[in-house]
Amino acid sequence: TVEETELLQKLYDLLTAKEFQSRIEGVALLLDLCKRSPRLISNNIVQIFDYFVLRICDYNKKVKQQALEALALMITILRGGLNPVLIRLVEAVTNNLNSKHVGIYAA
């Protein structure tokens, strides 16, 4: 629908914004959409996670930590819907395992 298309465009815009606060807002919106409309996310998983994986590897520690924490919650919501993006997610998360930042390491 038009509403879903507009919502996805807003999500993409936030996830690719220059300001880190907007990228954090995008991560929060994605998590909210996973809770409210898991089917919408699952149907568009590859396109959405093209942008979301960038936030897991974000240069801003706050954005990265927020993305990792959100991912932990999204896994339980989306489960098998993550299959098309699972390899990319594992690679992105693995890159954060050696982080010296306590929050990122914990997430």
PDB file of N, CA and C in Angstrom:
ATOM      1  N   THR A   1       0.829  -1.191   0.000  1.00  0.00           N
ATOM      2  CA  THR A   1       0.000   0.000   0.000  1.00  0.00           C
ATOM      3  C   THR A   1       0.873   1.253   0.000  1.00  0.00           C
ATOM      4  N   VAL A   2       0.237   2.380  -0.256  1.00  0.00           N
ATOM      5  CA  VAL A   2       0.954   3.658  -0.276  1.00  0.00           C
ATOM      6  C   VAL A   2       1.504   3.978   1.111  1.00  0.00           C
ATOM      7  N   GLU A   3       0.711   3.704   2.134  1.00  0.00           N
ATOM      8  CA  GLU A   3       1.143   3.982   3.511  1.00  0.00           C
ATOM      9  C   GLU A   3       2.392   3.178   3.872  1.00  0.00           C
ATOM     10  N   GLU A   4       2.411   1.902   3.486  1.00  0.00           N
ATOM     11  CA  GLU A   4       3.578   1.062   3.769  1.00  0.00           C
ATOM     12  C   GLU A   4       4.804   1.561   3.015  1.00  0.00           C
ATOM     13  N   THR A   5       4.609   1.955   1.766  1.00  0.00           N
ATOM     14  CA  THR A   5       5.711   2.470   0.956  1.00  0.00           C
ATOM     15  C   THR A   5       6.290   3.733   1.576  1.00  0.00           C
ATOM     16  N   GLU A   6       5.432   4.626   2.037  1.00  0.00           N
ATOM     17  CA  GLU A   6       5.889   5.871   2.682  1.00  0.00           C
ATOM     18  C   GLU A   6       6.619   5.571   3.985  1.00  0.00           C
ATOM     19  N   LEU A   7       6.105   4.609   4.733  1.00  0.00           N
ATOM     20  CA  LEU A   7       6.728   4.230   6.001  1.00  0.00           C
ATOM     21  C   LEU A   7       8.116   3.633   5.762  1.00  0.00           C
ATOM     22  N   LEU A   8       8.232   2.785   4.760  1.00  0.00           N
ATOM     23  CA  LEU A   8       9.535   2.208   4.430  1.00  0.00           C
ATOM     24  C   LEU A   8      10.505   3.280   3.957  1.00  0.00           C
ATOM     25  N   GLN A   9      10.025   4.242   3.182  1.00  0.00           N
ATOM     26  CA  GLN A   9      10.902   5.320   2.721  1.00  0.00           C
ATOM     27  C   GLN A   9      11.398   6.154   3.900  1.00  0.00           C
ATOM     28  N   LYS A  10      10.507   6.408   4.864  1.00  0.00           N
ATOM     29  CA  LYS A  10      10.913   7.144   6.067  1.00  0.00           C
ATOM     30  C   LYS A  10      11.992   6.352   6.815  1.00  0.00           C
ATOM     31  N   LEU A  11      11.801   5.045   6.916  1.00  0.00           N
ATOM     32  CA  LEU A  11      12.777   4.180   7.578  1.00  0.00           C
ATOM     33  C   LEU A  11      14.124   4.253   6.872  1.00  0.00           C
ATOM     34  N   TYR A  12      14.126   4.141   5.551  1.00  0.00           N
ATOM     35  CA  TYR A  12      15.374   4.209   4.784  1.00  0.00           C
ATOM     36  C   TYR A  12      16.061   5.556   4.978  1.00  0.00           C
ATOM     37  N   ASP A  13      15.266   6.625   4.946  1.00  0.00           N
ATOM     38  CA  ASP A  13      15.831   7.972   5.117  1.00  0.00           C
ATOM     39  C   ASP A  13      16.492   8.131   6.483  1.00  0.00           C
ATOM     40  N   LEU A  14      15.833   7.621   7.523  1.00  0.00           N
ATOM     41  CA  LEU A  14      16.392   7.735   8.872  1.00  0.00           C
ATOM     42  C   LEU A  14      17.652   6.878   9.023  1.00  0.00           C
ATOM     43  N   LEU A  15      17.617   5.682   8.480  1.00  0.00           N
ATOM     44  CA  LEU A  15      18.770   4.790   8.617  1.00  0.00           C
ATOM     45  C   LEU A  15      19.996   5.289   7.856  1.00  0.00           C
ATOM     46  N   THR A  16      19.796   6.162   6.874  1.00  0.00           N
ATOM     47  CA  THR A  16      20.920   6.680   6.088  1.00  0.00           C
ATOM     48  C   THR A  16      21.195   8.157   6.351  1.00  0.00           C
ATOM     49  N   ALA A  17      20.561   8.707   7.384  1.00  0.00           N
ATOM     50  CA  ALA A  17      20.719  10.132   7.691  1.00  0.00           C
ATOM     51  C   ALA A  17      22.148  10.458   8.110  1.00  0.00           C
ATOM     52  N   LYS A  18      22.518  11.715   7.946  1.00  0.00           N
ATOM     53  CA  LYS A  18      23.852  12.159   8.349  1.00  0.00           C
ATOM     54  C   LYS A  18      23.973  12.278   9.860  1.00  0.00           C
ATOM     55  N   GLU A  19      22.924  12.743  10.514  1.00  0.00           N
ATOM     56  CA  GLU A  19      22.961  12.953  11.962  1.00  0.00           C
ATOM     57  C   GLU A  19      22.784  11.623  12.689  1.00  0.00           C
ATOM     58  N   PHE A  20      23.634  11.373  13.671  1.00  0.00           N
ATOM     59  CA  PHE A  20      23.564  10.102  14.371  1.00  0.00           C
ATOM     60  C   PHE A  20      22.254   9.928  15.126  1.00  0.00           C
ATOM     61  N   GLN A  21      21.658  11.028  15.606  1.00  0.00           N
ATOM     62  CA  GLN A  21      20.390  10.925  16.314  1.00  0.00           C
ATOM     63  C   GLN A  21      19.291  10.402  15.388  1.00  0.00           C
ATOM     64  N   SER A  22      19.329  10.816  14.138  1.00  0.00           N
ATOM     65  CA  SER A  22      18.338  10.345  13.167  1.00  0.00           C
ATOM     66  C   SER A  22      18.552   8.864  12.861  1.00  0.00           C
ATOM     67  N   ARG A  23      19.797   8.439  12.791  1.00  0.00           N
ATOM     68  CA  ARG A  23      20.064   7.017  12.552  1.00  0.00           C
ATOM     69  C   ARG A  23      19.584   6.177  13.738  1.00  0.00           C
ATOM     70  N   ILE A  24      19.769   6.692  14.946  1.00  0.00           N
ATOM     71  CA  ILE A  24      19.247   5.998  16.130  1.00  0.00           C
ATOM     72  C   ILE A  24      17.729   5.934  16.059  1.00  0.00           C
ATOM     73  N   GLU A  25      17.101   7.017  15.639  1.00  0.00           N
ATOM     74  CA  GLU A  25      15.647   7.046  15.474  1.00  0.00           C
ATOM     75  C   GLU A  25      15.210   6.001  14.439  1.00  0.00           C
ATOM     76  N   GLY A  26      15.995   5.844  13.381  1.00  0.00           N
ATOM     77  CA  GLY A  26      15.698   4.839  12.363  1.00  0.00           C
ATOM     78  C   GLY A  26      15.760   3.423  12.922  1.00  0.00           C
ATOM     79  N   VAL A  27      16.742   3.155  13.762  1.00  0.00           N
ATOM     80  CA  VAL A  27      16.862   1.840  14.404  1.00  0.00           C
ATOM     81  C   VAL A  27      15.646   1.597  15.294  1.00  0.00           C
ATOM     82  N   ALA A  28      15.241   2.617  16.046  1.00  0.00           N
ATOM     83  CA  ALA A  28      14.069   2.494  16.919  1.00  0.00           C
ATOM     84  C   ALA A  28      12.796   2.262  16.098  1.00  0.00           C
ATOM     85  N   LEU A  29      12.680   2.959  14.979  1.00  0.00           N
ATOM     86  CA  LEU A  29      11.519   2.774  14.106  1.00  0.00           C
ATOM     87  C   LEU A  29      11.497   1.353  13.551  1.00  0.00           C
ATOM     88  N   LEU A  30      12.641   0.842  13.139  1.00  0.00           N
ATOM     89  CA  LEU A  30      12.698  -0.524  12.625  1.00  0.00           C
ATOM     90  C   LEU A  30      12.251  -1.524  13.685  1.00  0.00           C
ATOM     91  N   LEU A  31      12.726  -1.368  14.894  1.00  0.00           N
ATOM     92  CA  LEU A  31      12.324  -2.267  15.973  1.00  0.00           C
ATOM     93  C   LEU A  31      10.821  -2.169  16.220  1.00  0.00           C
ATOM     94  N   ASP A  32      10.289  -0.962  16.213  1.00  0.00           N
ATOM     95  CA  ASP A  32       8.852  -0.759  16.403  1.00  0.00           C
ATOM     96  C   ASP A  32       8.053  -1.432  15.285  1.00  0.00           C
ATOM     97  N   LEU A  33       8.533  -1.284  14.060  1.00  0.00           N
ATOM     98  CA  LEU A  33       7.851  -1.918  12.926  1.00  0.00           C
ATOM     99  C   LEU A  33       7.924  -3.444  13.017  1.00  0.00           C
ATOM    100  N   CYS A  34       9.017  -3.950  13.520  1.00  0.00           N
ATOM    101  CA  CYS A  34       9.123  -5.400  13.714  1.00  0.00           C
ATOM    102  C   CYS A  34       8.060  -5.888  14.685  1.00  0.00           C
ATOM    103  N   LYS A  35       7.807  -5.108  15.713  1.00  0.00           N
ATOM    104  CA  LYS A  35       6.808  -5.481  16.715  1.00  0.00           C
ATOM    105  C   LYS A  35       5.387  -5.319  16.174  1.00  0.00           C
ATOM    106  N   ARG A  36       5.137  -4.220  15.458  1.00  0.00           N
ATOM    107  CA  ARG A  36       3.789  -3.919  14.971  1.00  0.00           C
ATOM    108  C   ARG A  36       3.438  -4.608  13.659  1.00  0.00           C
ATOM    109  N   SER A  37       4.422  -4.739  12.768  1.00  0.00           N
ATOM    110  CA  SER A  37       4.169  -5.273  11.425  1.00  0.00           C
ATOM    111  C   SER A  37       5.293  -6.205  10.987  1.00  0.00           C
ATOM    112  N   PRO A  38       5.463  -7.330  11.671  1.00  0.00           N
ATOM    113  CA  PRO A  38       6.566  -8.215  11.305  1.00  0.00           C
ATOM    114  C   PRO A  38       6.476  -8.710   9.857  1.00  0.00           C
ATOM    115  N   ARG A  39       5.268  -8.823   9.354  1.00  0.00           N
ATOM    116  CA  ARG A  39       5.113  -9.276   7.966  1.00  0.00           C
ATOM    117  C   ARG A  39       5.651  -8.248   6.976  1.00  0.00           C
ATOM    118  N   LEU A  40       5.410  -6.967   7.248  1.00  0.00           N
ATOM    119  CA  LEU A  40       5.936  -5.901   6.390  1.00  0.00           C
ATOM    120  C   LEU A  40       7.457  -5.968   6.345  1.00  0.00           C
ATOM    121  N   ILE A  41       8.065  -6.157   7.504  1.00  0.00           N
ATOM    122  CA  ILE A  41       9.523  -6.238   7.571  1.00  0.00           C
ATOM    123  C   ILE A  41      10.013  -7.495   6.863  1.00  0.00           C
ATOM    124  N   SER A  42       9.391  -8.626   7.128  1.00  0.00           N
ATOM    125  CA  SER A  42       9.816  -9.879   6.494  1.00  0.00           C
ATOM    126  C   SER A  42       9.688  -9.812   4.977  1.00  0.00           C
ATOM    127  N   ASN A  43       8.639  -9.172   4.481  1.00  0.00           N
ATOM    128  CA  ASN A  43       8.430  -9.063   3.032  1.00  0.00           C
ATOM    129  C   ASN A  43       9.463  -8.159   2.361  1.00  0.00           C
ATOM    130  N   ASN A  44      10.084  -7.273   3.122  1.00  0.00           N
ATOM    131  CA  ASN A  44      11.061  -6.317   2.584  1.00  0.00           C
ATOM    132  C   ASN A  44      12.419  -6.467   3.255  1.00  0.00           C
ATOM    133  N   ILE A  45      12.678  -7.638   3.790  1.00  0.00           N
ATOM    134  CA  ILE A  45      13.840  -7.851   4.654  1.00  0.00           C
ATOM    135  C   ILE A  45      15.170  -7.528   3.981  1.00  0.00           C
ATOM    136  N   VAL A  46      15.346  -7.918   2.735  1.00  0.00           N
ATOM    137  CA  VAL A  46      16.637  -7.715   2.074  1.00  0.00           C
ATOM    138  C   VAL A  46      16.909  -6.220   1.897  1.00  0.00           C
ATOM    139  N   GLN A  47      15.923  -5.480   1.406  1.00  0.00           N
ATOM    140  CA  GLN A  47      16.108  -4.042   1.204  1.00  0.00           C
ATOM    141  C   GLN A  47      16.336  -3.321   2.542  1.00  0.00           C
ATOM    142  N   ILE A  48      15.546  -3.659   3.536  1.00  0.00           N
ATOM    143  CA  ILE A  48      15.662  -3.007   4.842  1.00  0.00           C
ATOM    144  C   ILE A  48      17.027  -3.287   5.462  1.00  0.00           C
ATOM    145  N   PHE A  49      17.457  -4.532   5.413  1.00  0.00           N
ATOM    146  CA  PHE A  49      18.703  -4.889   6.072  1.00  0.00           C
ATOM    147  C   PHE A  49      19.929  -4.453   5.289  1.00  0.00           C
ATOM    148  N   ASP A  50      19.765  -4.085   4.018  1.00  0.00           N
ATOM    149  CA  ASP A  50      20.856  -3.429   3.299  1.00  0.00           C
ATOM    150  C   ASP A  50      21.255  -2.156   4.039  1.00  0.00           C
ATOM    151  N   TYR A  51      20.264  -1.459   4.570  1.00  0.00           N
ATOM    152  CA  TYR A  51      20.507  -0.220   5.321  1.00  0.00           C
ATOM    153  C   TYR A  51      20.836  -0.508   6.789  1.00  0.00           C
ATOM    154  N   PHE A  52      20.133  -1.462   7.386  1.00  0.00           N
ATOM    155  CA  PHE A  52      20.307  -1.736   8.811  1.00  0.00           C
ATOM    156  C   PHE A  52      21.698  -2.289   9.121  1.00  0.00           C
ATOM    157  N   VAL A  53      22.223  -3.140   8.261  1.00  0.00           N
ATOM    158  CA  VAL A  53      23.566  -3.705   8.498  1.00  0.00           C
ATOM    159  C   VAL A  53      24.603  -2.593   8.585  1.00  0.00           C
ATOM    160  N   LEU A  54      24.397  -1.523   7.841  1.00  0.00           N
ATOM    161  CA  LEU A  54      25.313  -0.377   7.925  1.00  0.00           C
ATOM    162  C   LEU A  54      25.308   0.225   9.325  1.00  0.00           C
ATOM    163  N   ARG A  55      24.167   0.178  10.005  1.00  0.00           N
ATOM    164  CA  ARG A  55      24.077   0.734  11.358  1.00  0.00           C
ATOM    165  C   ARG A  55      24.765  -0.168  12.372  1.00  0.00           C
ATOM    166  N   ILE A  56      24.810  -1.463  12.117  1.00  0.00           N
ATOM    167  CA  ILE A  56      25.537  -2.383  12.999  1.00  0.00           C
ATOM    168  C   ILE A  56      27.030  -2.093  12.918  1.00  0.00           C
ATOM    169  N   CYS A  57      27.464  -1.568  11.786  1.00  0.00           N
ATOM    170  CA  CYS A  57      28.874  -1.232  11.573  1.00  0.00           C
ATOM    171  C   CYS A  57      29.107   0.278  11.625  1.00  0.00           C
ATOM    172  N   ASP A  58      28.164   1.019  12.163  1.00  0.00           N
ATOM    173  CA  ASP A  58      28.230   2.483  12.180  1.00  0.00           C
ATOM    174  C   ASP A  58      29.480   2.969  12.907  1.00  0.00           C
ATOM    175  N   TYR A  59      30.022   4.076  12.444  1.00  0.00           N
ATOM    176  CA  TYR A  59      31.202   4.659  13.095  1.00  0.00           C
ATOM    177  C   TYR A  59      30.858   5.297  14.440  1.00  0.00           C
ATOM    178  N   ASN A  60      29.584   5.630  14.648  1.00  0.00           N
ATOM    179  CA  ASN A  60      29.145   6.210  15.914  1.00  0.00           C
ATOM    180  C   ASN A  60      28.804   5.070  16.881  1.00  0.00           C
ATOM    181  N   LYS A  61      29.457   5.056  18.027  1.00  0.00           N
ATOM    182  CA  LYS A  61      29.283   3.966  18.987  1.00  0.00           C
ATOM    183  C   LYS A  61      27.856   3.864  19.513  1.00  0.00           C
ATOM    184  N   LYS A  62      27.180   5.003  19.674  1.00  0.00           N
ATOM    185  CA  LYS A  62      25.805   4.980  20.173  1.00  0.00           C
ATOM    186  C   LYS A  62      24.867   4.315  19.175  1.00  0.00           C
ATOM    187  N   VAL A  63      25.060   4.631  17.904  1.00  0.00           N
ATOM    188  CA  VAL A  63      24.229   4.035  16.860  1.00  0.00           C
ATOM    189  C   VAL A  63      24.495   2.535  16.783  1.00  0.00           C
ATOM    190  N   LYS A  64      25.763   2.170  16.796  1.00  0.00           N
ATOM    191  CA  LYS A  64      26.154   0.763  16.712  1.00  0.00           C
ATOM    192  C   LYS A  64      25.569  -0.032  17.876  1.00  0.00           C
ATOM    193  N   GLN A  65      25.687   0.504  19.083  1.00  0.00           N
ATOM    194  CA  GLN A  65      25.175  -0.194  20.265  1.00  0.00           C
ATOM    195  C   GLN A  65      23.655  -0.332  20.179  1.00  0.00           C
ATOM    196  N   GLN A  66      22.966   0.732  19.785  1.00  0.00           N
ATOM    197  CA  GLN A  66      21.513   0.696  19.653  1.00  0.00           C
ATOM    198  C   GLN A  66      21.096  -0.356  18.616  1.00  0.00           C
ATOM    199  N   ALA A  67      21.823  -0.428  17.500  1.00  0.00           N
ATOM    200  CA  ALA A  67      21.508  -1.387  16.440  1.00  0.00           C
ATOM    201  C   ALA A  67      21.705  -2.826  16.921  1.00  0.00           C
ATOM    202  N   LEU A  68      22.780  -3.077  17.636  1.00  0.00           N
ATOM    203  CA  LEU A  68      23.035  -4.425  18.145  1.00  0.00           C
ATOM    204  C   LEU A  68      21.982  -4.844  19.174  1.00  0.00           C
ATOM    205  N   GLU A  69      21.616  -3.923  20.046  1.00  0.00           N
ATOM    206  CA  GLU A  69      20.581  -4.230  21.040  1.00  0.00           C
ATOM    207  C   GLU A  69      19.236  -4.470  20.365  1.00  0.00           C
ATOM    208  N   ALA A  70      18.908  -3.676  19.357  1.00  0.00           N
ATOM    209  CA  ALA A  70      17.658  -3.854  18.623  1.00  0.00           C
ATOM    210  C   ALA A  70      17.668  -5.186  17.879  1.00  0.00           C
ATOM    211  N   LEU A  71      18.807  -5.539  17.300  1.00  0.00           N
ATOM    212  CA  LEU A  71      18.902  -6.803  16.566  1.00  0.00           C
ATOM    213  C   LEU A  71      18.593  -7.989  17.474  1.00  0.00           C
ATOM    214  N   ALA A  72      19.088  -7.958  18.697  1.00  0.00           N
ATOM    215  CA  ALA A  72      18.829  -9.048  19.638  1.00  0.00           C
ATOM    216  C   ALA A  72      17.323  -9.232  19.836  1.00  0.00           C
ATOM    217  N   LEU A  73      16.591  -8.141  19.905  1.00  0.00           N
ATOM    218  CA  LEU A  73      15.134  -8.221  20.057  1.00  0.00           C
ATOM    219  C   LEU A  73      14.458  -8.639  18.750  1.00  0.00           C
ATOM    220  N   MET A  74      14.972  -8.153  17.631  1.00  0.00           N
ATOM    221  CA  MET A  74      14.381  -8.481  16.330  1.00  0.00           C
ATOM    222  C   MET A  74      14.507  -9.967  16.006  1.00  0.00           C
ATOM    223  N   ILE A  75      15.571 -10.587  16.450  1.00  0.00           N
ATOM    224  CA  ILE A  75      15.781 -12.010  16.168  1.00  0.00           C
ATOM    225  C   ILE A  75      14.622 -12.829  16.729  1.00  0.00           C
ATOM    226  N   THR A  76      14.189 -12.512  17.931  1.00  0.00           N
ATOM    227  CA  THR A  76      13.093 -13.272  18.535  1.00  0.00           C
ATOM    228  C   THR A  76      11.757 -12.978  17.852  1.00  0.00           C
ATOM    229  N   ILE A  77      11.623 -11.812  17.266  1.00  0.00           N
ATOM    230  CA  ILE A  77      10.374 -11.441  16.600  1.00  0.00           C
ATOM    231  C   ILE A  77      10.314 -12.017  15.185  1.00  0.00           C
ATOM    232  N   LEU A  78      11.386 -11.851  14.436  1.00  0.00           N
ATOM    233  CA  LEU A  78      11.375 -12.204  13.012  1.00  0.00           C
ATOM    234  C   LEU A  78      11.757 -13.661  12.739  1.00  0.00           C
ATOM    235  N   ARG A  79      12.527 -14.251  13.595  1.00  0.00           N
ATOM    236  CA  ARG A  79      12.980 -15.643  13.505  1.00  0.00           C
ATOM    237  C   ARG A  79      13.356 -16.039  12.089  1.00  0.00           C
ATOM    238  N   GLY A  80      12.611 -16.932  11.472  1.00  0.00           N
ATOM    239  CA  GLY A  80      12.926 -17.450  10.144  1.00  0.00           C
ATOM    240  C   GLY A  80      12.898 -16.394   9.053  1.00  0.00           C
ATOM    241  N   GLY A  81      12.230 -15.278   9.308  1.00  0.00           N
ATOM    242  CA  GLY A  81      12.186 -14.199   8.327  1.00  0.00           C
ATOM    243  C   GLY A  81      13.548 -13.586   8.067  1.00  0.00           C
ATOM    244  N   LEU A  82      14.491 -13.828   8.979  1.00  0.00           N
ATOM    245  CA  LEU A  82      15.849 -13.295   8.829  1.00  0.00           C
ATOM    246  C   LEU A  82      16.737 -14.158   7.922  1.00  0.00           C
ATOM    247  N   ASN A  83      16.251 -15.323   7.531  1.00  0.00           N
ATOM    248  CA  ASN A  83      17.084 -16.239   6.729  1.00  0.00           C
ATOM    249  C   ASN A  83      17.740 -15.589   5.517  1.00  0.00           C
ATOM    250  N   PRO A  84      17.039 -14.758   4.735  1.00  0.00           N
ATOM    251  CA  PRO A  84      17.688 -14.180   3.551  1.00  0.00           C
ATOM    252  C   PRO A  84      18.858 -13.239   3.865  1.00  0.00           C
ATOM    253  N   VAL A  85      18.935 -12.741   5.090  1.00  0.00           N
ATOM    254  CA  VAL A  85      19.988 -11.778   5.439  1.00  0.00           C
ATOM    255  C   VAL A  85      20.911 -12.302   6.541  1.00  0.00           C
ATOM    256  N   LEU A  86      20.759 -13.549   6.884  1.00  0.00           N
ATOM    257  CA  LEU A  86      21.481 -14.113   8.021  1.00  0.00           C
ATOM    258  C   LEU A  86      22.998 -14.042   7.874  1.00  0.00           C
ATOM    259  N   ILE A  87      23.521 -14.357   6.716  1.00  0.00           N
ATOM    260  CA  ILE A  87      24.981 -14.338   6.520  1.00  0.00           C
ATOM    261  C   ILE A  87      25.517 -12.925   6.700  1.00  0.00           C
ATOM    262  N   ARG A  88      24.853 -11.935   6.124  1.00  0.00           N
ATOM    263  CA  ARG A  88      25.301 -10.550   6.272  1.00  0.00           C
ATOM    264  C   ARG A  88      25.234 -10.109   7.730  1.00  0.00           C
ATOM    265  N   LEU A  89      24.200 -10.534   8.448  1.00  0.00           N
ATOM    266  CA  LEU A  89      24.077 -10.172   9.861  1.00  0.00           C
ATOM    267  C   LEU A  89      25.196 -10.784  10.692  1.00  0.00           C
ATOM    268  N   VAL A  90      25.482 -12.042  10.458  1.00  0.00           N
ATOM    269  CA  VAL A  90      26.545 -12.719  11.211  1.00  0.00           C
ATOM    270  C   VAL A  90      27.879 -12.026  10.960  1.00  0.00           C
ATOM    271  N   GLU A  91      28.159 -11.678   9.713  1.00  0.00           N
ATOM    272  CA  GLU A  91      29.401 -10.970   9.400  1.00  0.00           C
ATOM    273  C   GLU A  91      29.480  -9.636  10.133  1.00  0.00           C
ATOM    274  N   ALA A  92      28.377  -8.872  10.132  1.00  0.00           N
ATOM    275  CA  ALA A  92      28.371  -7.556  10.778  1.00  0.00           C
ATOM    276  C   ALA A  92      28.538  -7.685  12.291  1.00  0.00           C
ATOM    277  N   VAL A  93      27.832  -8.631  12.882  1.00  0.00           N
ATOM    278  CA  VAL A  93      27.936  -8.823  14.333  1.00  0.00           C
ATOM    279  C   VAL A  93      29.325  -9.314  14.703  1.00  0.00           C
ATOM    280  N   THR A  94      29.874 -10.217  13.930  1.00  0.00           N
ATOM    281  CA  THR A  94      31.210 -10.755  14.191  1.00  0.00           C
ATOM    282  C   THR A  94      32.261  -9.644  14.200  1.00  0.00           C
ATOM    283  N   ASN A  95      32.099  -8.668  13.334  1.00  0.00           N
ATOM    284  CA  ASN A  95      33.045  -7.549  13.286  1.00  0.00           C
ATOM    285  C   ASN A  95      33.059  -6.745  14.577  1.00  0.00           C
ATOM    286  N   ASN A  96      32.027  -6.878  15.389  1.00  0.00           N
ATOM    287  CA  ASN A  96      31.938  -6.125  16.639  1.00  0.00           C
ATOM    288  C   ASN A  96      32.393  -6.917  17.865  1.00  0.00           C
ATOM    289  N   LEU A  97      32.741  -8.165  17.688  1.00  0.00           N
ATOM    290  CA  LEU A  97      33.099  -8.997  18.837  1.00  0.00           C
ATOM    291  C   LEU A  97      34.370  -8.544  19.544  1.00  0.00           C
ATOM    292  N   ASN A  98      35.257  -7.895  18.847  1.00  0.00           N
ATOM    293  CA  ASN A  98      36.508  -7.443  19.453  1.00  0.00           C
ATOM    294  C   ASN A  98      36.448  -5.996  19.933  1.00  0.00           C
ATOM    295  N   SER A  99      35.260  -5.432  19.973  1.00  0.00           N
ATOM    296  CA  SER A  99      35.123  -4.034  20.366  1.00  0.00           C
ATOM    297  C   SER A  99      35.599  -3.820  21.802  1.00  0.00           C
ATOM    298  N   LYS A 100      36.347  -2.758  21.999  1.00  0.00           N
ATOM    299  CA  LYS A 100      36.811  -2.395  23.333  1.00  0.00           C
ATOM    300  C   LYS A 100      35.761  -1.569  24.076  1.00  0.00           C
ATOM    301  N   HIS A 101      34.735  -1.108  23.366  1.00  0.00           N
ATOM    302  CA  HIS A 101      33.650  -0.339  23.972  1.00  0.00           C
ATOM    303  C   HIS A 101      32.737  -1.305  24.719  1.00  0.00           C
ATOM    304  N   VAL A 102      32.589  -1.102  26.024  1.00  0.00           N
ATOM    305  CA  VAL A 102      31.863  -2.029  26.889  1.00  0.00           C
ATOM    306  C   VAL A 102      30.412  -2.232  26.412  1.00  0.00           C
ATOM    307  N   GLY A 103      29.746  -1.151  26.041  1.00  0.00           N
ATOM    308  CA  GLY A 103      28.348  -1.250  25.605  1.00  0.00           C
ATOM    309  C   GLY A 103      28.186  -2.054  24.340  1.00  0.00           C
ATOM    310  N   ILE A 104      29.086  -1.850  23.394  1.00  0.00           N
ATOM    311  CA  ILE A 104      29.030  -2.587  22.124  1.00  0.00           C
ATOM    312  C   ILE A 104      29.355  -4.054  22.355  1.00  0.00           C
ATOM    313  N   TYR A 105      30.376  -4.324  23.147  1.00  0.00           N
ATOM    314  CA  TYR A 105      30.755  -5.699  23.431  1.00  0.00           C
ATOM    315  C   TYR A 105      29.599  -6.428  24.127  1.00  0.00           C
ATOM    316  N   ALA A 106      28.956  -5.771  25.077  1.00  0.00           N
ATOM    317  CA  ALA A 106      27.850  -6.384  25.811  1.00  0.00           C
ATOM    318  C   ALA A 106      26.657  -6.641  24.892  1.00  0.00           C
ATOM    319  N   ALA A 107      26.387  -5.707  23.987  1.00  0.00           N
ATOM    320  CA  ALA A 107      25.254  -5.874  23.076  1.00  0.00           C
ATOM    321  C   ALA A 107      25.504  -7.035  22.143  1.00  0.00           C
TER     322      ALA A 107
END
